[in-house]
Amino acid sequence: MAKKGKKRKDIKRKLLHKYRLVILNESTFEEKISFKLSRLNVFITGSLFIIGLIGLTTLLIAFTPLREYIPGYSSTQLKRQATELTYQTDSVVRVLNYTNKYLDNIRKVLKGDIENNEMNRDSLFEQFKLDPSTVDLTPIREDSVLRAEVALEDKYNLFENNKGNNSMVFFTPVSGTISQKYDAQKKHYAVDVVAAKDTPVKAVAAGTVIFSEWTADTGYVIIIKHKDGLLSAYKHNGSLNKGQGDIVRAGEVIASVGNTGELTTGPHLHFELWAKGSPVNPLDYIDFK
């Protein structure tokens, strides 16, 4: 026991023993700076320096673009380029398949397997194309009557579509056909509105842009914060006209319809409406027709 106690005292004495670090002028031996140090002070100071250096390095990697130069980290620009190249590759593959089918039919004609040798490349795919001139778009009588009734109601009932909030009038962000409705059970907290590419997308109400950026899954996304705890989100846009922090007016053009992001199947607007942190059905507030 005495030996252990003596050993502990020796260790404590070594850790706390004072040393003097002196910096002298080499020519005159004049003392410039001196420090009183101990092994314990040096150990603590070195540990704090190392911890601070590790923390600073972590912050630089996590919150600055420097991480893109480190192997293993992905770049937003590279993701965007990869997505665009994927679309271009898909188009090239489709054209290549068409060309291969055309060449196969030419070979059959040359071998005599097909008697009709008046084939052309476009005729091979007529069965997969829809000629707009063959579609009858004339509205039926019932449809015309219904449209007239709806137009008359909209003319005199300004707040009819705002079932959940009669204090605010919502503009239609884009008019078109709804391809997928709001379905909370399937976690689809939005409506997908099919519209022509580059159709202007408008803000449903006045507010402030809190997010305007590219994302890999949903392409160009813009989110606007409105009064009364309302948020509106517009996804899969082709381009964005507003940046983060901009103040927009109701009905102002903020983006254009596009087909960006991995989770898309064609030009459309994915529109979400949130009230006080919870998703709501946009069809209860807005008429997209």
mmCIF file of C-alpha atoms in Angstrom:
data_model
loop_
_atom_site.group_PDB
_atom_site.id
_atom_site.type_symbol
_atom_site.label_atom_id
_atom_site.label_comp_id
_atom_site.label_asym_id
_atom_site.label_seq_id
_atom_site.Cartn_x
_atom_site.Cartn_y
_atom_site.Cartn_z
ATOM 1 C CA MET A 1 0.000 0.000 0.000
ATOM 2 C CA ALA A 2 2.831 2.362 0.845
ATOM 3 C CA LYS A 3 4.438 1.692 -2.519
ATOM 4 C CA LYS A 4 1.167 2.428 -4.364
ATOM 5 C CA GLY A 5 0.692 5.645 -2.423
ATOM 6 C CA LYS A 6 4.263 6.713 -3.130
ATOM 7 C CA LYS A 7 3.830 5.861 -6.811
ATOM 8 C CA ARG A 8 0.699 8.026 -7.018
ATOM 9 C CA LYS A 9 2.505 10.907 -5.370
ATOM 10 C CA ASP A 10 5.362 10.574 -7.847
ATOM 11 C CA ILE A 11 2.946 10.670 -10.786
ATOM 12 C CA LYS A 12 1.107 13.681 -9.339
ATOM 13 C CA ARG A 13 4.408 15.427 -8.674
ATOM 14 C CA LYS A 14 5.582 14.818 -12.258
ATOM 15 C CA LEU A 15 2.291 16.113 -13.725
ATOM 16 C CA LEU A 16 2.254 19.253 -11.575
ATOM 17 C CA HIS A 17 5.992 19.940 -11.564
ATOM 18 C CA LYS A 18 6.640 23.411 -13.001
ATOM 19 C CA TYR A 19 8.933 23.952 -15.982
ATOM 20 C CA ARG A 20 10.019 27.221 -17.473
ATOM 21 C CA LEU A 21 10.046 27.759 -21.240
ATOM 22 C CA VAL A 22 12.288 30.688 -22.152
ATOM 23 C CA ILE A 23 12.826 32.316 -25.558
ATOM 24 C CA LEU A 24 16.191 34.118 -25.734
ATOM 25 C CA ASN A 25 17.856 36.410 -28.190
ATOM 26 C CA GLU A 26 20.569 34.274 -29.751
ATOM 27 C CA SER A 27 23.047 37.158 -29.985
ATOM 28 C CA THR A 28 22.602 38.857 -26.616
ATOM 29 C CA PHE A 29 20.970 36.023 -24.657
ATOM 30 C CA GLU A 30 18.324 38.557 -23.625
ATOM 31 C CA GLU A 31 15.155 36.922 -22.342
ATOM 32 C CA LYS A 32 12.229 37.815 -24.607
ATOM 33 C CA ILE A 33 9.353 35.574 -23.540
ATOM 34 C CA SER A 34 8.998 33.004 -20.817
ATOM 35 C CA PHE A 35 6.232 30.600 -19.876
ATOM 36 C CA LYS A 36 5.606 28.525 -16.783
ATOM 37 C CA LEU A 37 4.418 25.097 -17.846
ATOM 38 C CA SER A 38 3.645 21.713 -16.409
ATOM 39 C CA ARG A 39 3.027 18.389 -18.076
ATOM 40 C CA LEU A 40 -0.644 18.576 -17.112
ATOM 41 C CA ASN A 41 -1.059 22.048 -18.665
ATOM 42 C CA VAL A 42 0.633 20.923 -21.884
ATOM 43 C CA PHE A 43 -1.589 17.824 -22.084
ATOM 44 C CA ILE A 44 -4.810 19.805 -21.513
ATOM 45 C CA THR A 45 -3.832 22.565 -23.963
ATOM 46 C CA GLY A 46 -2.872 20.056 -26.639
ATOM 47 C CA SER A 47 -6.111 18.109 -26.175
ATOM 48 C CA LEU A 48 -8.255 21.265 -26.468
ATOM 49 C CA PHE A 49 -6.343 22.313 -29.583
ATOM 50 C CA ILE A 50 -6.890 18.929 -31.223
ATOM 51 C CA ILE A 51 -10.610 18.916 -30.319
ATOM 52 C CA GLY A 52 -11.010 22.458 -31.697
ATOM 53 C CA LEU A 53 -9.201 21.504 -34.898
ATOM 54 C CA ILE A 54 -11.441 18.455 -35.360
ATOM 55 C CA GLY A 55 -14.563 20.565 -34.737
ATOM 56 C CA LEU A 56 -13.470 23.253 -37.218
ATOM 57 C CA THR A 57 -12.716 20.633 -39.864
ATOM 58 C CA THR A 58 -16.141 19.032 -39.326
ATOM 59 C CA LEU A 59 -17.887 22.403 -39.718
ATOM 60 C CA LEU A 60 -15.987 23.168 -42.915
ATOM 61 C CA ILE A 61 -16.923 19.800 -44.401
ATOM 62 C CA ALA A 62 -20.577 19.922 -43.295
ATOM 63 C CA PHE A 63 -21.514 23.519 -44.128
ATOM 64 C CA THR A 64 -19.239 24.633 -46.970
ATOM 65 C CA PRO A 65 -18.773 23.526 -50.601
ATOM 66 C CA LEU A 66 -15.366 22.099 -49.659
ATOM 67 C CA ARG A 67 -17.012 18.723 -49.058
ATOM 68 C CA GLU A 68 -17.584 18.376 -52.809
ATOM 69 C CA TYR A 69 -13.813 18.079 -53.277
ATOM 70 C CA ILE A 70 -13.609 15.140 -50.866
ATOM 71 C CA PRO A 71 -13.965 11.683 -52.461
ATOM 72 C CA GLY A 72 -17.253 10.062 -51.496
ATOM 73 C CA TYR A 73 -19.350 13.248 -51.259
ATOM 74 C CA SER A 74 -21.833 13.969 -54.028
ATOM 75 C CA SER A 75 -22.309 17.329 -55.737
ATOM 76 C CA THR A 76 -25.692 18.913 -56.476
ATOM 77 C CA GLN A 77 -24.449 20.024 -59.869
ATOM 78 C CA LEU A 78 -23.243 16.513 -60.683
ATOM 79 C CA LYS A 79 -26.631 15.088 -59.682
ATOM 80 C CA ARG A 80 -28.372 17.572 -61.958
ATOM 81 C CA GLN A 81 -26.069 16.735 -64.850
ATOM 82 C CA ALA A 82 -26.564 13.008 -64.230
ATOM 83 C CA THR A 83 -30.347 13.440 -64.300
ATOM 84 C CA GLU A 84 -30.236 15.420 -67.542
ATOM 85 C CA LEU A 85 -27.910 12.851 -69.111
ATOM 86 C CA THR A 86 -30.298 10.086 -68.039
ATOM 87 C CA TYR A 87 -33.153 11.780 -69.905
ATOM 88 C CA GLN A 88 -30.969 12.282 -72.976
ATOM 89 C CA THR A 89 -29.838 8.661 -72.861
ATOM 90 C CA ASP A 90 -33.426 7.474 -72.619
ATOM 91 C CA SER A 91 -34.321 9.514 -75.710
ATOM 92 C CA VAL A 92 -31.339 8.151 -77.625
ATOM 93 C CA VAL A 93 -32.229 4.575 -76.664
ATOM 94 C CA ARG A 94 -35.823 5.118 -77.832
ATOM 95 C CA VAL A 95 -34.660 6.466 -81.196
ATOM 96 C CA LEU A 96 -32.174 3.605 -81.489
ATOM 97 C CA ASN A 97 -34.955 1.048 -80.891
ATOM 98 C CA TYR A 98 -37.073 2.702 -83.579
ATOM 99 C CA THR A 99 -34.151 2.619 -85.998
ATOM 100 C CA ASN A 100 -33.405 -1.049 -85.250
ATOM 101 C CA LYS A 101 -37.033 -1.999 -85.923
ATOM 102 C CA TYR A 102 -36.923 -0.047 -89.164
ATOM 103 C CA LEU A 103 -33.721 -1.842 -90.238
ATOM 104 C CA ASP A 104 -35.234 -5.221 -89.318
ATOM 105 C CA ASN A 105 -38.187 -4.547 -91.617
ATOM 106 C CA ILE A 106 -35.848 -3.401 -94.380
ATOM 107 C CA ARG A 107 -33.943 -6.699 -94.049
ATOM 108 C CA LYS A 108 -37.238 -8.604 -94.318
ATOM 109 C CA VAL A 109 -38.138 -6.662 -97.453
ATOM 110 C CA LEU A 110 -34.730 -7.388 -99.008
ATOM 111 C CA LYS A 111 -35.051 -11.080 -98.179
ATOM 112 C CA GLY A 112 -38.560 -11.238 -99.629
ATOM 113 C CA ASP A 113 -40.264 -11.999 -96.318
ATOM 114 C CA ILE A 114 -42.533 -8.938 -96.733
ATOM 115 C CA GLU A 115 -44.212 -8.280 -100.070
ATOM 116 C CA ASN A 116 -45.000 -4.610 -99.348
ATOM 117 C CA ASN A 117 -41.744 -2.720 -99.902
ATOM 118 C CA GLU A 118 -43.241 0.770 -99.523
ATOM 119 C CA MET A 119 -42.532 0.964 -95.797
ATOM 120 C CA ASN A 120 -41.014 4.043 -94.273
ATOM 121 C CA ARG A 121 -39.543 4.626 -90.875
ATOM 122 C CA ASP A 122 -42.446 6.695 -89.546
ATOM 123 C CA SER A 123 -45.127 4.240 -90.661
ATOM 124 C CA LEU A 124 -43.741 1.553 -88.379
ATOM 125 C CA PHE A 125 -44.934 3.418 -85.335
ATOM 126 C CA GLU A 126 -48.248 4.848 -86.501
ATOM 127 C CA GLN A 127 -50.064 2.372 -84.310
ATOM 128 C CA PHE A 128 -48.402 3.877 -81.259
ATOM 129 C CA LYS A 129 -49.189 7.483 -82.182
ATOM 130 C CA LEU A 130 -52.379 9.450 -81.700
ATOM 131 C CA ASP A 131 -53.460 11.803 -84.475
ATOM 132 C CA PRO A 132 -55.058 14.869 -82.862
ATOM 133 C CA SER A 133 -57.163 15.489 -85.958
ATOM 134 C CA THR A 134 -59.006 12.196 -85.417
ATOM 135 C CA VAL A 135 -60.073 13.117 -81.875
ATOM 136 C CA ASP A 136 -63.438 14.808 -81.506
ATOM 137 C CA LEU A 137 -62.950 17.624 -79.006
ATOM 138 C CA THR A 138 -66.360 19.199 -79.512
ATOM 139 C CA PRO A 139 -68.048 19.572 -76.103
ATOM 140 C CA ILE A 140 -71.355 17.817 -75.650
ATOM 141 C CA ARG A 141 -74.513 19.754 -74.693
ATOM 142 C CA GLU A 142 -74.423 18.611 -71.036
ATOM 143 C CA ASP A 143 -70.822 19.759 -70.728
ATOM 144 C CA SER A 144 -71.636 23.196 -72.147
ATOM 145 C CA VAL A 145 -74.568 23.624 -69.750
ATOM 146 C CA LEU A 146 -72.442 22.592 -66.766
ATOM 147 C CA ARG A 147 -69.655 24.992 -67.757
ATOM 148 C CA ALA A 148 -72.151 27.848 -68.018
ATOM 149 C CA GLU A 149 -73.549 27.075 -64.562
ATOM 150 C CA VAL A 150 -70.092 26.893 -62.995
ATOM 151 C CA ALA A 151 -69.029 30.152 -64.639
ATOM 152 C CA LEU A 152 -72.145 31.867 -63.311
ATOM 153 C CA GLU A 153 -71.545 30.562 -59.783
ATOM 154 C CA ASP A 154 -67.882 31.612 -59.846
ATOM 155 C CA LYS A 155 -68.893 35.083 -60.963
ATOM 156 C CA TYR A 156 -71.024 35.790 -57.886
ATOM 157 C CA ASN A 157 -69.511 33.432 -55.290
ATOM 158 C CA LEU A 158 -66.005 34.697 -54.753
ATOM 159 C CA PHE A 159 -65.177 32.488 -51.762
ATOM 160 C CA GLU A 160 -66.956 29.314 -52.788
ATOM 161 C CA ASN A 161 -63.784 27.340 -53.390
ATOM 162 C CA ASN A 162 -62.178 28.347 -50.089
ATOM 163 C CA LYS A 163 -63.969 25.898 -47.838
ATOM 164 C CA GLY A 164 -61.325 25.801 -45.148
ATOM 165 C CA ASN A 165 -60.388 29.481 -44.991
ATOM 166 C CA ASN A 166 -62.903 32.121 -46.062
ATOM 167 C CA SER A 167 -60.534 34.946 -45.170
ATOM 168 C CA MET A 168 -58.175 34.246 -48.094
ATOM 169 C CA VAL A 169 -58.769 33.948 -51.830
ATOM 170 C CA PHE A 170 -56.499 31.401 -53.500
ATOM 171 C CA PHE A 171 -55.381 31.811 -57.089
ATOM 172 C CA THR A 172 -55.169 28.740 -59.273
ATOM 173 C CA PRO A 173 -51.431 27.992 -59.673
ATOM 174 C CA VAL A 174 -51.967 26.289 -63.036
ATOM 175 C CA SER A 175 -55.010 24.991 -64.895
ATOM 176 C CA GLY A 176 -55.037 21.463 -66.224
ATOM 177 C CA THR A 177 -56.075 17.859 -65.739
ATOM 178 C CA ILE A 178 -55.542 16.266 -62.342
ATOM 179 C CA SER A 179 -53.608 13.031 -62.845
ATOM 180 C CA GLN A 180 -53.334 12.120 -59.156
ATOM 181 C CA LYS A 181 -55.425 13.448 -56.298
ATOM 182 C CA TYR A 182 -54.592 14.068 -52.655
ATOM 183 C CA ASP A 183 -54.382 10.742 -50.770
ATOM 184 C CA ALA A 184 -53.172 10.911 -47.160
ATOM 185 C CA GLN A 185 -53.286 7.107 -46.726
ATOM 186 C CA LYS A 186 -50.763 6.662 -49.551
ATOM 187 C CA LYS A 187 -48.765 9.661 -48.236
ATOM 188 C CA HIS A 188 -49.441 11.632 -51.412
ATOM 189 C CA TYR A 189 -50.042 15.010 -49.787
ATOM 190 C CA ALA A 190 -50.558 16.867 -53.051
ATOM 191 C CA VAL A 191 -52.408 17.059 -56.345
ATOM 192 C CA ASP A 192 -50.603 16.451 -59.635
ATOM 193 C CA VAL A 193 -51.869 18.776 -62.366
ATOM 194 C CA VAL A 194 -50.907 17.909 -65.941
ATOM 195 C CA ALA A 195 -50.192 20.963 -68.093
ATOM 196 C CA ALA A 196 -48.143 21.889 -71.129
ATOM 197 C CA LYS A 197 -44.433 22.364 -70.573
ATOM 198 C CA ASP A 198 -43.359 25.978 -69.791
ATOM 199 C CA THR A 199 -46.892 26.925 -68.683
ATOM 200 C CA PRO A 200 -46.566 29.752 -66.106
ATOM 201 C CA VAL A 201 -46.992 28.663 -62.479
ATOM 202 C CA LYS A 202 -48.540 31.341 -60.247
ATOM 203 C CA ALA A 203 -48.440 31.935 -56.507
ATOM 204 C CA VAL A 204 -51.748 30.995 -54.877
ATOM 205 C CA ALA A 205 -51.464 33.874 -52.400
ATOM 206 C CA ALA A 206 -49.115 36.617 -51.295
ATOM 207 C CA GLY A 207 -46.153 35.544 -49.193
ATOM 208 C CA THR A 208 -42.394 35.094 -48.879
ATOM 209 C CA VAL A 209 -40.270 32.506 -50.696
ATOM 210 C CA ILE A 210 -38.550 30.350 -48.061
ATOM 211 C CA PHE A 211 -37.082 27.726 -50.421
ATOM 212 C CA SER A 212 -36.107 27.923 -54.099
ATOM 213 C CA GLU A 213 -33.643 25.258 -55.192
ATOM 214 C CA TRP A 214 -33.019 22.097 -57.216
ATOM 215 C CA THR A 215 -33.565 18.691 -55.575
ATOM 216 C CA ALA A 216 -32.701 15.302 -57.042
ATOM 217 C CA ASP A 217 -36.139 13.722 -56.427
ATOM 218 C CA THR A 218 -38.508 16.602 -57.265
ATOM 219 C CA GLY A 219 -36.385 18.827 -59.536
ATOM 220 C CA TYR A 220 -36.848 22.566 -59.222
ATOM 221 C CA VAL A 221 -38.867 23.283 -56.060
ATOM 222 C CA ILE A 222 -40.220 26.560 -54.683
ATOM 223 C CA ILE A 223 -41.998 26.914 -51.321
ATOM 224 C CA ILE A 224 -43.883 30.049 -50.227
ATOM 225 C CA LYS A 225 -44.906 30.998 -46.695
ATOM 226 C CA HIS A 226 -48.258 32.790 -46.409
ATOM 227 C CA LYS A 227 -50.123 34.328 -43.505
ATOM 228 C CA ASP A 228 -52.104 32.294 -40.949
ATOM 229 C CA GLY A 229 -49.477 29.512 -40.938
ATOM 230 C CA LEU A 230 -50.046 28.442 -44.555
ATOM 231 C CA LEU A 231 -47.361 27.006 -46.845
ATOM 232 C CA SER A 232 -47.642 26.231 -50.551
ATOM 233 C CA ALA A 233 -45.127 24.003 -52.372
ATOM 234 C CA TYR A 234 -44.612 23.747 -56.138
ATOM 235 C CA LYS A 235 -42.461 20.860 -57.419
ATOM 236 C CA HIS A 236 -41.109 19.385 -60.699
ATOM 237 C CA ASN A 237 -40.886 22.877 -62.252
ATOM 238 C CA GLY A 238 -38.973 23.494 -65.445
ATOM 239 C CA SER A 239 -37.488 26.743 -64.137
ATOM 240 C CA LEU A 240 -37.780 29.102 -61.162
ATOM 241 C CA ASN A 241 -38.452 32.850 -61.429
ATOM 242 C CA LYS A 242 -38.059 33.695 -57.743
ATOM 243 C CA GLY A 243 -35.303 33.147 -55.196
ATOM 244 C CA GLN A 244 -35.239 32.546 -51.464
ATOM 245 C CA GLY A 245 -36.295 35.641 -49.536
ATOM 246 C CA ASP A 246 -38.289 37.206 -52.384
ATOM 247 C CA ILE A 247 -41.731 38.604 -51.596
ATOM 248 C CA VAL A 248 -44.410 37.571 -54.112
ATOM 249 C CA ARG A 249 -47.921 38.800 -54.777
ATOM 250 C CA ALA A 250 -50.973 36.627 -55.239
ATOM 251 C CA GLY A 251 -51.186 35.457 -58.847
ATOM 252 C CA GLU A 252 -47.560 36.411 -59.635
ATOM 253 C CA VAL A 253 -45.623 34.031 -61.897
ATOM 254 C CA ILE A 254 -43.021 32.190 -59.821
ATOM 255 C CA ALA A 255 -42.030 29.235 -62.037
ATOM 256 C CA SER A 256 -42.915 27.252 -65.144
ATOM 257 C CA VAL A 257 -44.299 23.745 -65.590
ATOM 258 C CA GLY A 258 -41.604 21.178 -66.245
ATOM 259 C CA ASN A 259 -40.582 17.560 -65.943
ATOM 260 C CA THR A 260 -37.573 17.750 -63.622
ATOM 261 C CA GLY A 261 -36.528 15.365 -60.876
ATOM 262 C CA GLU A 262 -36.334 11.597 -60.660
ATOM 263 C CA LEU A 263 -39.915 11.121 -59.358
ATOM 264 C CA THR A 264 -41.750 12.401 -62.428
ATOM 265 C CA THR A 265 -43.400 10.840 -65.463
ATOM 266 C CA GLY A 266 -44.139 13.900 -67.593
ATOM 267 C CA PRO A 267 -44.719 17.669 -67.534
ATOM 268 C CA HIS A 268 -46.928 18.481 -64.547
ATOM 269 C CA LEU A 269 -47.143 20.501 -61.341
ATOM 270 C CA HIS A 270 -46.953 18.739 -57.991
ATOM 271 C CA PHE A 271 -48.785 21.162 -55.681
ATOM 272 C CA GLU A 272 -48.950 20.877 -51.882
ATOM 273 C CA LEU A 273 -50.801 23.026 -49.359
ATOM 274 C CA TRP A 274 -49.939 22.934 -45.640
ATOM 275 C CA ALA A 275 -51.826 24.592 -42.767
ATOM 276 C CA LYS A 276 -49.982 25.010 -39.451
ATOM 277 C CA GLY A 277 -47.643 22.103 -40.157
ATOM 278 C CA SER A 278 -50.259 19.644 -41.444
ATOM 279 C CA PRO A 279 -51.064 18.819 -45.089
ATOM 280 C CA VAL A 280 -54.515 19.684 -46.418
ATOM 281 C CA ASN A 281 -56.332 18.732 -49.594
ATOM 282 C CA PRO A 282 -55.754 21.511 -52.146
ATOM 283 C CA LEU A 283 -59.001 20.542 -53.913
ATOM 284 C CA ASP A 284 -60.905 21.872 -50.902
ATOM 285 C CA TYR A 285 -59.490 25.328 -51.605
ATOM 286 C CA ILE A 286 -58.646 25.619 -55.303
ATOM 287 C CA ASP A 287 -60.336 24.748 -58.603
ATOM 288 C CA PHE A 288 -57.651 23.582 -61.046
ATOM 289 C CA LYS A 289 -59.950 23.372 -64.092
#
